[in-house]
Every structure is written in structure tokens, then in C-alpha cells.
Coordinates of C-alpha atoms and ligand atoms in Angstrom, one line a residue:
X107 CA 94.8 103.7 89.1
X108 CA 96.2 106.8 87.3
X109 CA 99.1 106.2 85.0
X110 CA 101.4 108.6 87.0
X111 CA 101.0 106.4 90.1
X112 CA 102.1 103.1 88.6
X113 CA 105.8 103.2 89.8
X114 CA 105.0 104.1 93.4
X115 CA 105.6 101.7 96.3
X116 CA 104.3 101.9 99.9
X117 CA 106.4 103.7 102.6
X118 CA 106.8 100.6 104.7
X119 CA 107.3 101.0 108.5
X120 CA 107.3 97.9 110.7
X121 CA 106.2 98.5 114.3
X122 CA 109.3 97.3 116.1
X123 CA 109.0 98.5 119.6
X124 CA 111.4 95.9 121.0
X125 CA 114.2 97.5 119.0
X126 CA 116.5 100.4 119.8
X127 CA 115.2 102.8 117.2
X128 CA 118.0 104.9 115.7
X129 CA 116.6 104.8 112.2
X130 CA 113.9 107.5 112.0
X131 CA 115.6 110.7 113.3
X132 CA 113.0 110.8 116.1
X133 CA 113.6 112.2 119.5
X134 CA 114.7 109.5 122.0
X135 CA 112.3 110.7 124.8
X136 CA 108.6 111.5 125.1
X137 CA 107.7 114.8 126.9
X138 CA 104.2 113.6 127.8
X139 CA 105.0 113.7 131.5
X140 CA 105.3 117.5 131.2
X141 CA 101.7 117.7 129.9
X142 CA 98.7 118.3 132.1
X143 CA 96.6 115.4 130.9
X144 CA 93.8 116.3 133.3
X145 CA 93.0 119.3 130.9
X146 CA 92.3 116.8 128.2
X147 CA 89.3 115.5 130.2
X148 CA 87.5 118.7 129.1
X149 CA 88.1 118.0 125.4
X150 CA 84.9 118.1 123.4
X151 CA 85.6 115.1 121.2
X152 CA 82.1 115.4 119.8
X153 CA 83.1 118.7 118.1
X154 CA 85.2 119.2 115.0
X155 CA 88.7 120.6 115.9
X156 CA 88.5 124.2 114.8
X157 CA 89.3 126.0 118.1
X158 CA 92.1 123.7 119.1
X159 CA 93.8 124.1 115.7
X160 CA 93.6 127.9 116.1
X161 CA 95.1 127.6 119.6
X162 CA 97.9 125.5 118.4
X163 CA 98.7 128.0 115.7
X164 CA 98.7 130.8 118.3
X165 CA 101.0 128.8 120.5
X166 CA 103.4 128.1 117.6
X167 CA 103.3 131.7 116.7
X168 CA 104.3 132.8 120.2
X169 CA 107.0 130.1 120.3
X170 CA 108.5 130.8 116.9
X171 CA 107.9 134.5 116.4
X172 CA 106.1 134.0 113.0
X173 CA 102.7 135.9 112.9
X174 CA 99.8 133.5 113.5
X175 CA 98.1 134.7 110.2
X176 CA 101.1 133.4 108.3
X177 CA 101.1 129.9 109.8
X178 CA 99.1 126.8 108.7
X179 CA 99.1 123.7 110.8
X180 CA 99.2 120.3 109.2
X181 CA 98.9 116.7 110.1
X182 CA 102.6 116.4 110.1
X183 CA 104.7 118.3 107.6
X184 CA 104.1 115.3 105.4
X185 CA 100.6 116.5 104.9
X186 CA 101.7 120.0 104.1
X187 CA 104.1 118.7 101.5
X188 CA 101.2 116.9 99.8
X189 CA 99.0 120.0 100.0
X190 CA 101.7 122.2 98.5
X191 CA 102.1 119.8 95.6
X192 CA 98.3 119.8 95.1
X193 CA 98.2 123.5 95.2
X194 CA 101.0 124.3 92.8
X195 CA 101.4 121.4 90.3
X196 CA 99.7 120.7 87.0
X197 CA 100.6 117.5 85.2
X198 CA 103.9 117.8 83.4
X199 CA 105.1 120.7 85.5
X200 CA 108.7 120.5 86.5
X201 CA 109.8 120.0 90.1
X202 CA 113.4 120.1 91.2
X203 CA 114.7 118.0 94.1
X204 CA 118.2 117.3 95.3
X205 CA 119.6 113.8 95.6
X206 CA 119.8 112.6 98.3
X207 CA 117.0 114.5 100.1
X208 CA 113.7 113.6 101.9
X209 CA 111.8 111.2 99.6
X210 CA 108.3 112.6 100.1
X211 CA 109.0 115.6 97.9
X212 CA 109.5 113.5 94.8
X213 CA 106.7 111.2 95.7
X214 CA 104.1 114.0 96.0
X215 CA 105.3 115.6 92.8
X216 CA 104.9 112.2 91.0
X217 CA 101.4 111.8 92.5
X218 CA 100.5 115.1 90.8
X219 CA 101.9 113.9 87.5
X220 CA 104.7 116.4 87.6
X221 CA 108.1 115.7 86.0
X222 CA 110.8 115.4 88.6
X223 CA 114.3 116.7 87.9
X224 CA 116.8 115.2 90.4
X225 CA 120.0 117.0 90.9
X226 CA 122.8 115.1 92.7
X227 CA 124.6 116.9 95.5
X228 CA 128.4 117.2 95.2
X229 CA 130.4 114.3 96.5
X230 CA 130.9 116.1 99.9
X231 CA 127.1 116.7 99.9
X232 CA 127.5 120.5 99.4
X233 CA 125.0 122.2 97.1
X234 CA 125.9 122.2 93.4
X235 CA 124.7 125.8 93.3
X236 CA 125.7 126.7 89.7
X237 CA 124.1 123.5 88.4
X238 CA 120.9 124.1 90.2
X239 CA 120.8 127.7 89.0
X240 CA 121.3 126.6 85.4
X241 CA 118.5 124.0 85.7
X242 CA 116.2 126.6 87.2
X243 CA 116.8 128.8 84.2
X244 CA 116.5 126.1 81.6
X245 CA 113.6 124.0 83.1
X246 CA 111.6 126.7 84.8
X247 CA 110.4 124.5 87.7
X248 CA 107.2 125.3 89.5
X249 CA 108.7 124.0 92.8
X250 CA 112.1 123.3 94.2
X251 CA 111.9 121.3 97.5
X252 CA 114.9 121.1 99.7
X253 CA 115.6 120.2 103.4
X254 CA 118.0 122.5 105.3
X255 CA 119.7 120.9 107.2
X256 CA 119.5 118.1 104.7
X257 CA 118.0 114.7 105.5
X258 CA 119.9 112.3 105.1
X259 CA 123.3 114.1 104.9
X260 CA 123.0 116.5 107.9
X261 CA 124.5 119.3 105.8
X262 CA 123.4 122.9 106.3
X263 CA 123.4 125.2 103.2
X264 CA 124.2 128.8 103.7
X265 CA 121.8 131.7 103.6
X266 CA 123.5 133.1 100.6
X267 CA 123.1 129.9 98.6
X268 CA 119.4 129.7 99.4
X269 CA 118.8 133.3 98.7
X270 CA 120.3 132.8 95.2
X271 CA 117.9 129.9 94.6
X272 CA 114.9 132.0 95.7
X273 CA 115.9 134.9 93.4
X274 CA 116.5 132.5 90.4
X275 CA 113.1 130.8 91.0
X276 CA 111.4 134.2 91.2
X277 CA 112.6 134.9 87.6
X278 CA 110.7 131.8 86.4
X279 CA 107.8 132.1 88.7
X280 CA 108.9 129.1 90.8
X281 CA 108.6 128.6 94.5
X282 CA 111.2 127.4 97.0
X283 CA 109.9 125.0 99.7
X284 CA 112.5 125.2 102.4
X285 CA 111.9 122.3 104.8
X286 CA 113.5 123.2 108.1
X287 CA 112.5 120.0 109.9
X288 CA 115.9 119.9 111.7
X289 CA 116.7 123.6 112.0
X290 CA 116.4 123.6 115.8
X291 CA 119.5 121.5 116.1
X292 CA 121.4 124.0 113.9
X293 CA 120.4 127.3 115.6
X294 CA 118.1 130.0 114.2
X295 CA 116.9 129.9 110.6
X296 CA 118.5 132.6 108.5
X297 CA 115.0 133.2 107.1
X298 CA 113.2 133.4 110.5
X299 CA 112.9 137.2 110.2
X300 CA 112.5 137.6 106.5
X301 CA 110.4 134.8 105.2
X302 CA 107.4 137.0 104.7
X303 CA 109.3 139.4 102.5
X304 CA 109.6 136.8 99.8
X305 CA 106.7 136.1 97.4
X306 CA 108.0 132.7 96.5
X307 CA 109.3 131.1 99.7
X308 CA 107.5 128.6 101.9
X309 CA 109.1 127.3 105.1
X310 CA 108.1 124.0 106.6
X311 CA 108.7 123.1 110.3
X312 CA 107.7 120.1 112.3
X313 CA 107.1 119.2 116.0
X314 CA 108.3 115.6 115.2
X315 CA 112.1 116.1 115.7
X316 CA 113.6 118.4 118.3
X317 CA 110.3 118.8 120.0
X318 CA 109.8 115.1 120.3
X319 CA 106.2 114.9 119.2
X320 CA 106.3 112.6 116.1
X321 CA 103.3 110.6 117.3
X322 CA 101.1 113.7 117.4
X323 CA 101.7 114.5 113.7
X324 CA 102.1 118.3 113.9
X325 CA 103.7 120.3 111.1
X326 CA 103.7 124.0 110.3
X327 CA 103.8 125.9 107.0
X328 CA 104.9 129.5 107.1
X329 CA 104.5 131.8 104.1
X330 CA 103.3 135.3 103.0
X331 CA 99.6 136.3 103.0
X332 CA 99.0 135.4 99.3
X333 CA 100.4 131.9 99.5
X334 CA 98.6 131.2 102.8
X335 CA 95.3 132.5 101.4
X336 CA 95.7 130.3 98.3
X337 CA 96.7 127.1 100.2
X338 CA 93.9 127.7 102.8
X339 CA 91.4 127.1 99.9
X340 CA 92.5 123.5 99.5
X341 CA 93.6 122.5 103.0
X342 CA 91.1 120.1 104.6
X343 CA 89.4 122.2 107.3
X344 CA 89.9 119.8 110.3
X345 CA 93.3 118.3 109.4
X346 CA 94.8 118.5 112.9
X347 CA 93.0 116.5 115.6
X348 CA 92.1 118.1 118.9
X349 CA 94.1 115.8 121.2
X350 CA 97.3 116.4 119.2
X351 CA 96.7 120.1 119.0
X352 CA 96.0 120.4 122.7
X353 CA 99.1 118.5 123.8
X354 CA 101.2 120.3 121.2
X355 CA 100.0 123.7 122.4
X356 CA 100.6 122.9 126.0
X357 CA 104.3 122.0 125.3
X358 CA 104.8 125.0 123.0
X359 CA 103.4 127.2 125.8
X360 CA 106.2 125.8 128.0
X361 CA 109.3 126.7 126.1
X362 CA 111.6 126.0 129.1
X363 CA 110.7 122.3 128.8
X364 CA 111.5 122.3 125.1
X365 CA 114.7 124.3 125.5
X366 CA 115.9 122.0 128.2
X367 CA 115.0 119.0 126.0
X368 CA 117.0 120.5 123.1
X369 CA 120.1 120.8 125.4
X370 CA 119.7 117.1 126.4
X371 CA 119.5 116.1 122.8
X372 CA 122.5 118.3 121.8
X373 CA 124.5 116.5 124.4
X374 CA 123.5 113.1 123.1
X375 CA 124.3 114.2 119.5
X376 CA 127.8 115.2 120.7
X377 CA 128.2 111.8 122.4
X378 CA 127.1 110.0 119.2
X379 CA 129.5 112.0 117.1
X380 CA 132.4 111.1 119.3
X381 CA 131.5 107.4 119.2
X382 CA 131.1 107.4 115.4
X383 CA 134.4 109.2 114.9
X384 CA 136.1 106.5 117.0
X385 CA 134.3 103.8 115.0
X386 CA 135.1 105.1 111.5
X387 CA 138.9 105.2 112.3
X388 CA 138.8 101.4 112.4
X389 CA 136.9 101.0 109.0
X390 CA 138.9 101.5 105.8
X391 CA 137.4 104.1 103.6
X392 CA 134.5 105.0 105.9
X393 CA 133.6 108.7 106.1
X394 CA 131.6 110.4 108.7
X395 CA 129.9 113.7 107.6
X396 CA 129.5 116.7 109.9
X397 CA 125.9 117.1 110.9
X398 CA 123.6 120.0 112.0
X399 CA 120.9 117.6 113.0
X400 CA 120.1 114.7 115.4
X401 CA 121.6 112.1 113.1
X402 CA 124.9 111.3 111.3
X403 CA 125.6 109.8 107.9
X404 CA 128.6 107.5 107.4
X405 CA 129.5 106.6 103.8
X406 CA 131.0 103.0 103.8
X407 CA 131.0 100.1 101.5
X408 CA 129.7 97.6 104.1
X409 CA 126.7 99.8 105.0
X410 CA 124.2 96.9 104.6
X411 CA 126.3 94.4 106.5
X412 CA 126.7 96.8 109.4
X413 CA 122.9 97.6 109.4
X414 CA 122.1 93.9 109.3
X415 CA 124.6 93.1 112.2
X416 CA 123.1 95.9 114.3
X417 CA 119.6 94.7 113.5
X418 CA 120.6 91.3 114.9
X419 CA 121.7 93.1 118.1
X420 CA 118.2 94.7 118.2
X421 CA 119.5 98.1 117.1
X422 CA 117.8 99.6 114.0
X423 CA 119.6 102.1 111.9
X424 CA 118.8 103.3 108.3
X425 CA 121.0 102.2 105.5
X426 CA 121.3 103.2 101.8
X427 CA 122.7 100.6 99.5
X428 CA 122.2 101.5 95.9
X429 CA 124.4 102.7 93.0
X430 CA 124.2 106.3 94.1
X431 CA 125.1 105.8 97.8
X432 CA 126.3 103.2 100.2
X433 CA 125.9 104.7 103.7
X434 CA 124.3 104.3 107.1
X435 CA 122.3 107.0 109.0
X436 CA 122.2 106.8 112.7
X437 CA 120.0 109.0 115.0
X438 CA 121.0 110.0 118.5
X439 CA 119.6 107.9 121.4
X440 CA 119.7 107.8 125.1
X441 CA 122.8 107.1 127.2
X442 CA 121.7 103.5 127.6
X443 CA 121.0 103.1 123.9
X444 CA 124.4 104.6 123.1
X445 CA 126.1 102.2 125.4
X446 CA 124.5 99.3 123.5
X447 CA 125.4 100.8 120.2
X448 CA 129.0 101.3 121.3
X449 CA 129.3 97.7 122.3
X450 CA 127.8 96.5 119.0
X451 CA 130.0 98.8 116.9
X452 CA 133.1 97.6 118.8
X453 CA 132.1 94.0 118.2
X454 CA 131.5 94.6 114.5
X455 CA 134.8 96.5 114.0
X456 CA 136.7 93.6 115.7
X457 CA 135.2 91.2 113.3
X458 CA 135.9 93.6 110.5
X459 CA 139.6 93.9 111.5
X460 CA 139.9 90.1 111.4
X461 CA 138.5 90.0 107.8
X462 CA 140.9 92.5 106.3
Ligands
PLP785 C1 113.3 116.7 106.0 C2 112.0 116.1 106.6 N1 110.8 116.8 106.4 C3 109.7 116.3 106.9 C4 109.6 115.1 107.6 C5 108.3 114.7 108.0 O1 107.9 115.3 109.2 P1 106.5 115.1 109.9 O2 106.7 114.1 111.0 O3 106.2 116.5 110.4 O4 105.5 114.7 108.8 C6 110.8 114.4 107.8 C7 110.7 113.2 108.6 O5 111.6 112.4 108.7 C8 112.0 114.9 107.3 O6 113.1 114.3 107.5

């Protein structure tokens, strides 16, 4: 094993289908019933998936407005993050990530032997812009990865802040990887119309969140011609499988279904926010952060105890319990799932009230 890989641990995910899953920021419903599965009968599974991938990119282009030539499809955006790291990073290059943020940025940088410079977000999870700008100037990173809105905080950074980062990175020949996995919940990306004007900006999108297709593993990379040409040289040729590409393309070609689904999710997100607001009022020191995503983060000392209690009630949420952060992250679910969550939260807060 290479030396750089020695500290890595597996990304463990238990298949727990009997649980209410509010831990992974997935959509709470599958849209497969809107797909004409009969069409899949014609799939040539004996052929490598070249055409289907091209059709998927065309469908995403039409859906998103980005030119097809400036889109690469990936086996989830996870794969695209890995390909970006492989393309840009030499051993000992510097990569900047924020803390907290999506863990795969750091992991892929480490895999390439890069040096990772973590910069903590402010206490309210806003971006420490001056600090990041100073670090860019001083450390000349090859890449800065960030999710906007951020996972796990739900925070949305402004266009102006991100533009400053792009310009500062340009001065040191660095690239910003702007991961917009949750942008559909926040409205339109401020860079939707201008991404191609920047020589050092890559946008990542995924079909795993607001479009509810996490099982299909479909991600999209959007960048200018030069970056696309470069990355195309190392991207595996048949990285998106035909079945996923066909189902994904069918749903993308049916934007009404996706728009309606987004509305249903936004309703559930509002319901969850109300429930969590009511919950934190009963817990001393707990703080619920505003979110532009399909999940909410609550900072609280008893994060692990709450997650354990909910787990016993067959509800799985994500918790963070280290020196840097004690918090729970809860994704929106269905009405029925929310009713069970509400009952469990009430039970826990009654027990909590008796303890204090
Ligand atoms: C910010 C962010 N980026 C990317 C991903 C991975 O997306 P995909 O399913 O497309 O690999 C996630 C998944 O949780 C995420 O939170």
C-alpha cells in the first residue's frame, strides 16, 4: 500500500432497509413509477454504454441549460471528485477544504498524496473569507473544494464570496471545485449562466438529491472547453452504465415530474424545520441552523445520545461527536416518517426535561 493511504478508513454504510433513513440526505421517494420501463427491454446490454451516456448528457444539457459539450457525466459526483483529484494533483500539492464539508474532497486529495489544508468555518458556519483568501495567497493551492450549499451545515455562501475565491485562486493558478449537490433546494445557481467564462471553475451536480436518483449513481461536471478536454483524457470511457443513463435521461426529459417532486420535497423540508424548531426550544443550548438543503443541522451537546435513542426507535440520523463539533444532521422524510420522528423527539425531550 502507498504511504499516503495508510491513515484512510473505509466509508462504511450498513444496508438498513428496515430503518427510517434520515441520515444520508437522500430523497424520500423513488420516481421509478414515472419511468417507462418497457423501453429498457430494448437495451443492448451486450454493448458498451457510449450512446446512452451521450443521450444522458444531452438530456441534462436540455434540463440544466449548460451546453452538452461542457458537461461530463460520472458514476455519481463521487467519481467526478476522484477524477478531478487525479487530473490536477501531484504529490505534495496543496488542497484547501473547509471544515466541516463533504468528506470525499479530503479523502481524494489524500489518495493523490496531496497536502490538505483544512480551514474551519466560523462558529455560525459562515465562510471565513479573509482567512481563506490569505491561505490561497500564502499556500497557492491547486484545488479548493467546497459544497454550496454546504453539507453538513446547510449554509449557502454568496455569489460575491465565491467570486472572490475564484479570482484569488486564478492569481495562483488554482481551481475552484464548486459542488452544487443541493443547489436545487436553494434556487438557481449564481454561476449557472457564467460558469464557462471562468478558466478555473468546475461545477459539480448530482441526480442523487433533489432528483431522487441516488441508486443510479449519476453526477455531472460542468466546466469550460479546456478543462473538459483535459479531464476527458483520463475519464474512464464507459463510466456511466446504460440502465442508469437511460432511466436518468427519461426523468430529465420529463421536467414536470422533477419540478413537482421538488415542490413535494420543499413542503416536507418546511415541515421538518417547524418540527425541529419546536424540538430545540425544549433542549438547553441546542441550536438549529437555517438550511438551503433537504436536511438540517442541530448543534447540541447530547448529539450522540439523541442519535442512539432515535436509532433504537428505528430512525437513523447522522451525528457528529468529536472535538470540533457535536451535532445531529436530519434529512427530510415523508409525512409518515415525520410523524414517527415527531413522536420520538417528543419522547426524548420529555426524558431530557426530567433529567435537568
Ligand atoms: C456535497 C456532496 N457532494 C457530493 C455527494 C455525492 O453525490 P453522488 O451521489 O452524486 O456521488 C454528496 C453526497 O452526500 C454530497 O453531500
